Amino acid sequence: MSVEDKIIAIVAEQAFLEPSDVSPSSTLEELGVDSMALVECIFSIEEEFDIQVPFNANDPKASSFDISSIKSIVTAVEDLIAAQKA
Amino acid sequence: MRRVVITGQGTINALGKDVKSTLGAMSNGACGIDTLEFANVDRLNVSIGGQIKDYRAEDHFSRQEIGLYDPFTQFALIAAKEAIAQSGLEFPEELATHTGVILGTAGGGLTTQDENYRSVYEDGKNRVHPFVVPRLMNNAAASHISMIYGLNGPSFTVASACASSNHAMGQAYHMIRSGMSEVMITGGSESMLCFGGIKAWEGLRVMSKDGCRPFCATRNGMVQGEGAAVFVFEDYEHAKARGADILAELIGFAMTSDASDIVMPSQKGAASAIRRALRDANVSPEDVGYINAHGTATAANDRTECAAIREALGAAADTVMVSSTKAMHGHLIGGTGGVELLATIAAVKDGMIAPTINHSIADPECNLDVVPNTARQQKINVAITNAFAFGGLNAVLALRKV
């Protein structure tokens, strides 16, 4: 599975959707991912890829980890894998 | 209904090892938050907290006692000793029958659990110390106070997360008010600054890595503290008859439940608790001079709490002083209402309004007088102290100058 497929699977599970209902352009808001589900997504991403994601629930937009869409999350995770596994 | 007054107070927390040093630190706007020191702290992402530095259990307790007392019990006993000494009370049989102990804690003997799980899981030991259970149980602190002072009245522990102390003190208040007890020893204690305690909170992603800045636009989360504060609540006539020094009078208490979300606060639930506390105290919003806020420095709490204060106080919210002392002592979780009652008493008793330190940029969503950075001297008559717990449990106490 690609990074994108894995992230779609993680978000779909939290949103109670099928992976086929989630596309790279989907936003978390559209998918109905609330703040608690988002924290669980971040946890699952860290576990899946064995990385540390900079994320503070007090201000999700402040972090360099861009959660504006599935695509942006995939890019951010790929960058973190490259940086932290280097 | 009987009148209830406070005749003793005691504490140990990151700001000081007694009430005098704690209030001195508060009036100076000192910060007790610093780098955490305990086993495996290097594996934490959050490495700051309001830890009691230079604390040695051996300075206070014998080796046998330390074997029985988790730090949360030690802190409670140290605070209770100071409070009872100040009250001047002794407990002959008749009074002892009508005196109990109600304390708040969220984690109880969490350090004992942490150490012993490490021992059996990580170190692979198959035997634990015989006193693990009596050390870790949440009622241990209340029970040890009752045993040391021979108090035979109603004693138990209240657990409502961050509102534990306020709920506990509210019960103690009601017991004296209704005539069930003459005197109650009450407050709260917490010792969650251990690897497991912080690691669990890290998971929620609401902790700040760099400081506690309530109501500030730059706030980015809560910072934990530890310690205890314990008080002597007493029937007013009983206190007056023995010529006791009265620190303040308790005049109202209210509890509400949001019934909405396990972590997100509700403006409606908080406002309703404040409103009902004022009604119970028979005071109007204009009478309130100071509010010791829950003020955790999370984005959600501070915004919601300020809106709740506006909703409950109306136009009086424009002038009331509101501060969060958590920026100085950290969030003591189940013990926090106790330490915050010290600041609330100081406000009505001495006119010392403790500041909200670390405040640099005003947040339009927290547009109250948050007493930024510097303490004030201002005479006030009535103050309230808020506690709003995870799980939506709200508890607000109201005090008056005597």
PDB file of N, CA and C in Angstrom, chain B residues 166-222:
ATOM      1  N   ASN B 166     -13.061  21.045  44.039  1.00  0.00           N
ATOM      2  CA  ASN B 166     -14.239  21.895  44.253  1.00  0.00           C
ATOM      3  C   ASN B 166     -15.459  21.065  44.636  1.00  0.00           C
ATOM      4  N   HIS B 167     -15.604  19.909  43.998  1.00  0.00           N
ATOM      5  CA  HIS B 167     -16.722  19.042  44.395  1.00  0.00           C
ATOM      6  C   HIS B 167     -16.538  18.572  45.845  1.00  0.00           C
ATOM      7  N   ALA B 168     -15.301  18.234  46.216  1.00  0.00           N
ATOM      8  CA  ALA B 168     -15.034  17.768  47.591  1.00  0.00           C
ATOM      9  C   ALA B 168     -15.362  18.875  48.592  1.00  0.00           C
ATOM     10  N   MET B 169     -14.872  20.091  48.308  1.00  0.00           N
ATOM     11  CA  MET B 169     -15.089  21.190  49.252  1.00  0.00           C
ATOM     12  C   MET B 169     -16.567  21.568  49.303  1.00  0.00           C
ATOM     13  N   GLY B 170     -17.252  21.401  48.186  1.00  0.00           N
ATOM     14  CA  GLY B 170     -18.696  21.643  48.174  1.00  0.00           C
ATOM     15  C   GLY B 170     -19.440  20.666  49.076  1.00  0.00           C
ATOM     16  N   GLN B 171     -19.014  19.399  49.067  1.00  0.00           N
ATOM     17  CA  GLN B 171     -19.641  18.411  49.958  1.00  0.00           C
ATOM     18  C   GLN B 171     -19.400  18.782  51.413  1.00  0.00           C
ATOM     19  N   ALA B 172     -18.145  19.156  51.716  1.00  0.00           N
ATOM     20  CA  ALA B 172     -17.799  19.518  53.092  1.00  0.00           C
ATOM     21  C   ALA B 172     -18.640  20.714  53.550  1.00  0.00           C
ATOM     22  N   TYR B 173     -18.775  21.680  52.657  1.00  0.00           N
ATOM     23  CA  TYR B 173     -19.578  22.881  52.939  1.00  0.00           C
ATOM     24  C   TYR B 173     -21.024  22.492  53.250  1.00  0.00           C
ATOM     25  N   HIS B 174     -21.585  21.644  52.395  1.00  0.00           N
ATOM     26  CA  HIS B 174     -22.978  21.229  52.603  1.00  0.00           C
ATOM     27  C   HIS B 174     -23.174  20.476  53.917  1.00  0.00           C
ATOM     28  N   MET B 175     -22.177  19.678  54.287  1.00  0.00           N
ATOM     29  CA  MET B 175     -22.331  18.889  55.517  1.00  0.00           C
ATOM     30  C   MET B 175     -22.405  19.786  56.755  1.00  0.00           C
ATOM     31  N   ILE B 176     -21.598  20.846  56.759  1.00  0.00           N
ATOM     32  CA  ILE B 176     -21.645  21.750  57.907  1.00  0.00           C
ATOM     33  C   ILE B 176     -22.903  22.618  57.831  1.00  0.00           C
ATOM     34  N   ARG B 177     -23.196  23.084  56.654  1.00  0.00           N
ATOM     35  CA  ARG B 177     -24.357  23.952  56.449  1.00  0.00           C
ATOM     36  C   ARG B 177     -25.646  23.258  56.905  1.00  0.00           C
ATOM     37  N   SER B 178     -25.728  21.956  56.633  1.00  0.00           N
ATOM     38  CA  SER B 178     -26.958  21.221  56.959  1.00  0.00           C
ATOM     39  C   SER B 178     -27.001  20.772  58.417  1.00  0.00           C
ATOM     40  N   GLY B 179     -25.860  20.886  59.129  1.00  0.00           N
ATOM     41  CA  GLY B 179     -25.833  20.451  60.523  1.00  0.00           C
ATOM     42  C   GLY B 179     -25.322  19.032  60.711  1.00  0.00           C
ATOM     43  N   MET B 180     -24.918  18.384  59.629  1.00  0.00           N
ATOM     44  CA  MET B 180     -24.420  17.013  59.734  1.00  0.00           C
ATOM     45  C   MET B 180     -23.051  16.967  60.429  1.00  0.00           C
ATOM     46  N   SER B 181     -22.224  18.014  60.209  1.00  0.00           N
ATOM     47  CA  SER B 181     -20.885  18.059  60.804  1.00  0.00           C
ATOM     48  C   SER B 181     -20.627  19.436  61.400  1.00  0.00           C
ATOM     49  N   GLU B 182     -19.738  19.479  62.412  1.00  0.00           N
ATOM     50  CA  GLU B 182     -19.304  20.759  62.990  1.00  0.00           C
ATOM     51  C   GLU B 182     -18.125  21.321  62.202  1.00  0.00           C
ATOM     52  N   VAL B 183     -17.182  20.414  61.896  1.00  0.00           N
ATOM     53  CA  VAL B 183     -15.916  20.788  61.261  1.00  0.00           C
ATOM     54  C   VAL B 183     -15.644  19.784  60.157  1.00  0.00           C
ATOM     55  N   MET B 184     -15.079  20.248  59.042  1.00  0.00           N
ATOM     56  CA  MET B 184     -14.639  19.325  57.996  1.00  0.00           C
ATOM     57  C   MET B 184     -13.238  19.714  57.536  1.00  0.00           C
ATOM     58  N   ILE B 185     -12.405  18.697  57.346  1.00  0.00           N
ATOM     59  CA  ILE B 185     -11.079  18.905  56.754  1.00  0.00           C
ATOM     60  C   ILE B 185     -11.257  18.588  55.273  1.00  0.00           C
ATOM     61  N   THR B 186     -10.924  19.533  54.394  1.00  0.00           N
ATOM     62  CA  THR B 186     -11.263  19.320  52.977  1.00  0.00           C
ATOM     63  C   THR B 186     -10.288  20.042  52.063  1.00  0.00           C
ATOM     64  N   GLY B 187     -10.298  19.649  50.810  1.00  0.00           N
ATOM     65  CA  GLY B 187      -9.376  20.227  49.827  1.00  0.00           C
ATOM     66  C   GLY B 187      -9.064  19.175  48.793  1.00  0.00           C
ATOM     67  N   GLY B 188      -7.812  19.153  48.334  1.00  0.00           N
ATOM     68  CA  GLY B 188      -7.470  18.164  47.320  1.00  0.00           C
ATOM     69  C   GLY B 188      -5.982  17.974  47.193  1.00  0.00           C
ATOM     70  N   SER B 189      -5.613  16.887  46.512  1.00  0.00           N
ATOM     71  CA  SER B 189      -4.212  16.527  46.380  1.00  0.00           C
ATOM     72  C   SER B 189      -4.000  15.787  45.065  1.00  0.00           C
ATOM     73  N   GLU B 190      -2.835  15.991  44.457  1.00  0.00           N
ATOM     74  CA  GLU B 190      -2.539  15.286  43.208  1.00  0.00           C
ATOM     75  C   GLU B 190      -1.043  15.114  43.035  1.00  0.00           C
ATOM     76  N   SER B 191      -0.666  13.963  42.522  1.00  0.00           N
ATOM     77  CA  SER B 191       0.742  13.709  42.233  1.00  0.00           C
ATOM     78  C   SER B 191       0.816  12.921  40.939  1.00  0.00           C
ATOM     79  N   MET B 192       0.616  13.640  39.829  1.00  0.00           N
ATOM     80  CA  MET B 192       0.550  12.980  38.523  1.00  0.00           C
ATOM     81  C   MET B 192       1.831  13.180  37.720  1.00  0.00           C
ATOM     82  N   LEU B 193       2.810  13.851  38.341  1.00  0.00           N
ATOM     83  CA  LEU B 193       4.041  14.126  37.600  1.00  0.00           C
ATOM     84  C   LEU B 193       4.976  12.927  37.670  1.00  0.00           C
ATOM     85  N   CYS B 194       4.621  11.895  36.906  1.00  0.00           N
ATOM     86  CA  CYS B 194       5.481  10.726  36.742  1.00  0.00           C
ATOM     87  C   CYS B 194       5.357  10.340  35.275  1.00  0.00           C
ATOM     88  N   PHE B 195       6.196   9.406  34.817  1.00  0.00           N
ATOM     89  CA  PHE B 195       6.243   9.117  33.384  1.00  0.00           C
ATOM     90  C   PHE B 195       4.862   8.760  32.817  1.00  0.00           C
ATOM     91  N   GLY B 196       4.178   7.816  33.467  1.00  0.00           N
ATOM     92  CA  GLY B 196       2.870   7.387  32.964  1.00  0.00           C
ATOM     93  C   GLY B 196       1.836   8.503  33.014  1.00  0.00           C
ATOM     94  N   GLY B 197       1.898   9.310  34.072  1.00  0.00           N
ATOM     95  CA  GLY B 197       0.931  10.395  34.226  1.00  0.00           C
ATOM     96  C   GLY B 197       1.026  11.415  33.102  1.00  0.00           C
ATOM     97  N   ILE B 198       2.246  11.813  32.766  1.00  0.00           N
ATOM     98  CA  ILE B 198       2.421  12.805  31.693  1.00  0.00           C
ATOM     99  C   ILE B 198       2.232  12.158  30.323  1.00  0.00           C
ATOM    100  N   LYS B 199       2.712  10.925  30.168  1.00  0.00           N
ATOM    101  CA  LYS B 199       2.601  10.253  28.863  1.00  0.00           C
ATOM    102  C   LYS B 199       1.133  10.157  28.449  1.00  0.00           C
ATOM    103  N   ALA B 200       0.272   9.836  29.412  1.00  0.00           N
ATOM    104  CA  ALA B 200      -1.153   9.711  29.090  1.00  0.00           C
ATOM    105  C   ALA B 200      -1.719  11.045  28.598  1.00  0.00           C
ATOM    106  N   TRP B 201      -1.345  12.122  29.280  1.00  0.00           N
ATOM    107  CA  TRP B 201      -1.836  13.452  28.881  1.00  0.00           C
ATOM    108  C   TRP B 201      -1.276  13.874  27.530  1.00  0.00           C
ATOM    109  N   GLU B 202      -0.016  13.499  27.253  1.00  0.00           N
ATOM    110  CA  GLU B 202       0.589  13.828  25.958  1.00  0.00           C
ATOM    111  C   GLU B 202      -0.274  13.319  24.813  1.00  0.00           C
ATOM    112  N   GLY B 203      -0.840  12.131  25.011  1.00  0.00           N
ATOM    113  CA  GLY B 203      -1.622  11.501  23.962  1.00  0.00           C
ATOM    114  C   GLY B 203      -2.783  12.352  23.492  1.00  0.00           C
ATOM    115  N   LEU B 204      -3.310  13.153  24.399  1.00  0.00           N
ATOM    116  CA  LEU B 204      -4.483  13.968  24.071  1.00  0.00           C
ATOM    117  C   LEU B 204      -4.129  15.207  23.257  1.00  0.00           C
ATOM    118  N   ARG B 205      -2.829  15.515  23.196  1.00  0.00           N
ATOM    119  CA  ARG B 205      -2.345  16.637  22.375  1.00  0.00           C
ATOM    120  C   ARG B 205      -2.885  17.994  22.826  1.00  0.00           C
ATOM    121  N   VAL B 206      -3.083  18.157  24.112  1.00  0.00           N
ATOM    122  CA  VAL B 206      -3.554  19.457  24.605  1.00  0.00           C
ATOM    123  C   VAL B 206      -2.533  20.112  25.537  1.00  0.00           C
ATOM    124  N   MET B 207      -1.351  19.493  25.678  1.00  0.00           N
ATOM    125  CA  MET B 207      -0.347  20.011  26.597  1.00  0.00           C
ATOM    126  C   MET B 207       0.584  20.982  25.866  1.00  0.00           C
ATOM    127  N   SER B 208       0.999  22.015  26.580  1.00  0.00           N
ATOM    128  CA  SER B 208       1.993  22.932  26.024  1.00  0.00           C
ATOM    129  C   SER B 208       3.388  22.421  26.333  1.00  0.00           C
ATOM    130  N   LYS B 209       4.297  22.628  25.374  1.00  0.00           N
ATOM    131  CA  LYS B 209       5.691  22.236  25.603  1.00  0.00           C
ATOM    132  C   LYS B 209       6.509  23.396  26.136  1.00  0.00           C
ATOM    133  N   ASP B 210       5.928  24.617  26.102  1.00  0.00           N
ATOM    134  CA  ASP B 210       6.773  25.772  26.421  1.00  0.00           C
ATOM    135  C   ASP B 210       6.216  26.717  27.481  1.00  0.00           C
ATOM    136  N   GLY B 211       5.031  26.440  28.050  1.00  0.00           N
ATOM    137  CA  GLY B 211       4.563  27.309  29.127  1.00  0.00           C
ATOM    138  C   GLY B 211       3.049  27.427  29.152  1.00  0.00           C
ATOM    139  N   CYS B 212       2.553  27.853  30.317  1.00  0.00           N
ATOM    140  CA  CYS B 212       1.118  27.967  30.529  1.00  0.00           C
ATOM    141  C   CYS B 212       0.746  29.443  30.428  1.00  0.00           C
ATOM    142  N   ARG B 213      -0.045  29.813  29.409  1.00  0.00           N
ATOM    143  CA  ARG B 213      -0.365  31.234  29.155  1.00  0.00           C
ATOM    144  C   ARG B 213      -1.881  31.437  29.042  1.00  0.00           C
ATOM    145  N   PRO B 214      -2.573  31.350  30.175  1.00  0.00           N
ATOM    146  CA  PRO B 214      -4.034  31.460  30.128  1.00  0.00           C
ATOM    147  C   PRO B 214      -4.486  32.801  29.546  1.00  0.00           C
ATOM    148  N   PHE B 215      -5.538  32.763  28.757  1.00  0.00           N
ATOM    149  CA  PHE B 215      -6.205  33.936  28.175  1.00  0.00           C
ATOM    150  C   PHE B 215      -5.330  34.715  27.190  1.00  0.00           C
ATOM    151  N   CYS B 216      -4.107  34.283  26.978  1.00  0.00           N
ATOM    152  CA  CYS B 216      -3.193  34.974  26.073  1.00  0.00           C
ATOM    153  C   CYS B 216      -3.434  34.446  24.656  1.00  0.00           C
ATOM    154  N   ALA B 217      -3.329  35.329  23.672  1.00  0.00           N
ATOM    155  CA  ALA B 217      -3.538  34.894  22.285  1.00  0.00           C
ATOM    156  C   ALA B 217      -2.503  33.843  21.879  1.00  0.00           C
ATOM    157  N   THR B 218      -1.362  33.809  22.548  1.00  0.00           N
ATOM    158  CA  THR B 218      -0.310  32.845  22.187  1.00  0.00           C
ATOM    159  C   THR B 218      -0.425  31.517  22.942  1.00  0.00           C
ATOM    160  N   ARG B 219      -1.483  31.345  23.743  1.00  0.00           N
ATOM    161  CA  ARG B 219      -1.575  30.115  24.546  1.00  0.00           C
ATOM    162  C   ARG B 219      -1.624  28.887  23.644  1.00  0.00           C
ATOM    163  N   ASN B 220      -0.990  27.814  24.094  1.00  0.00           N
ATOM    164  CA  ASN B 220      -1.014  26.593  23.285  1.00  0.00           C
ATOM    165  C   ASN B 220      -1.146  25.343  24.150  1.00  0.00           C
ATOM    166  N   GLY B 221      -1.818  25.466  25.284  1.00  0.00           N
ATOM    167  CA  GLY B 221      -2.119  24.253  26.029  1.00  0.00           C
ATOM    168  C   GLY B 221      -1.821  24.352  27.501  1.00  0.00           C
ATOM    169  N   MET B 222      -2.201  23.286  28.197  1.00  0.00           N
ATOM    170  CA  MET B 222      -2.048  23.270  29.651  1.00  0.00           C
ATOM    171  C   MET B 222      -0.692  22.705  30.068  1.00  0.00           C
TER     172      MET B 222
END
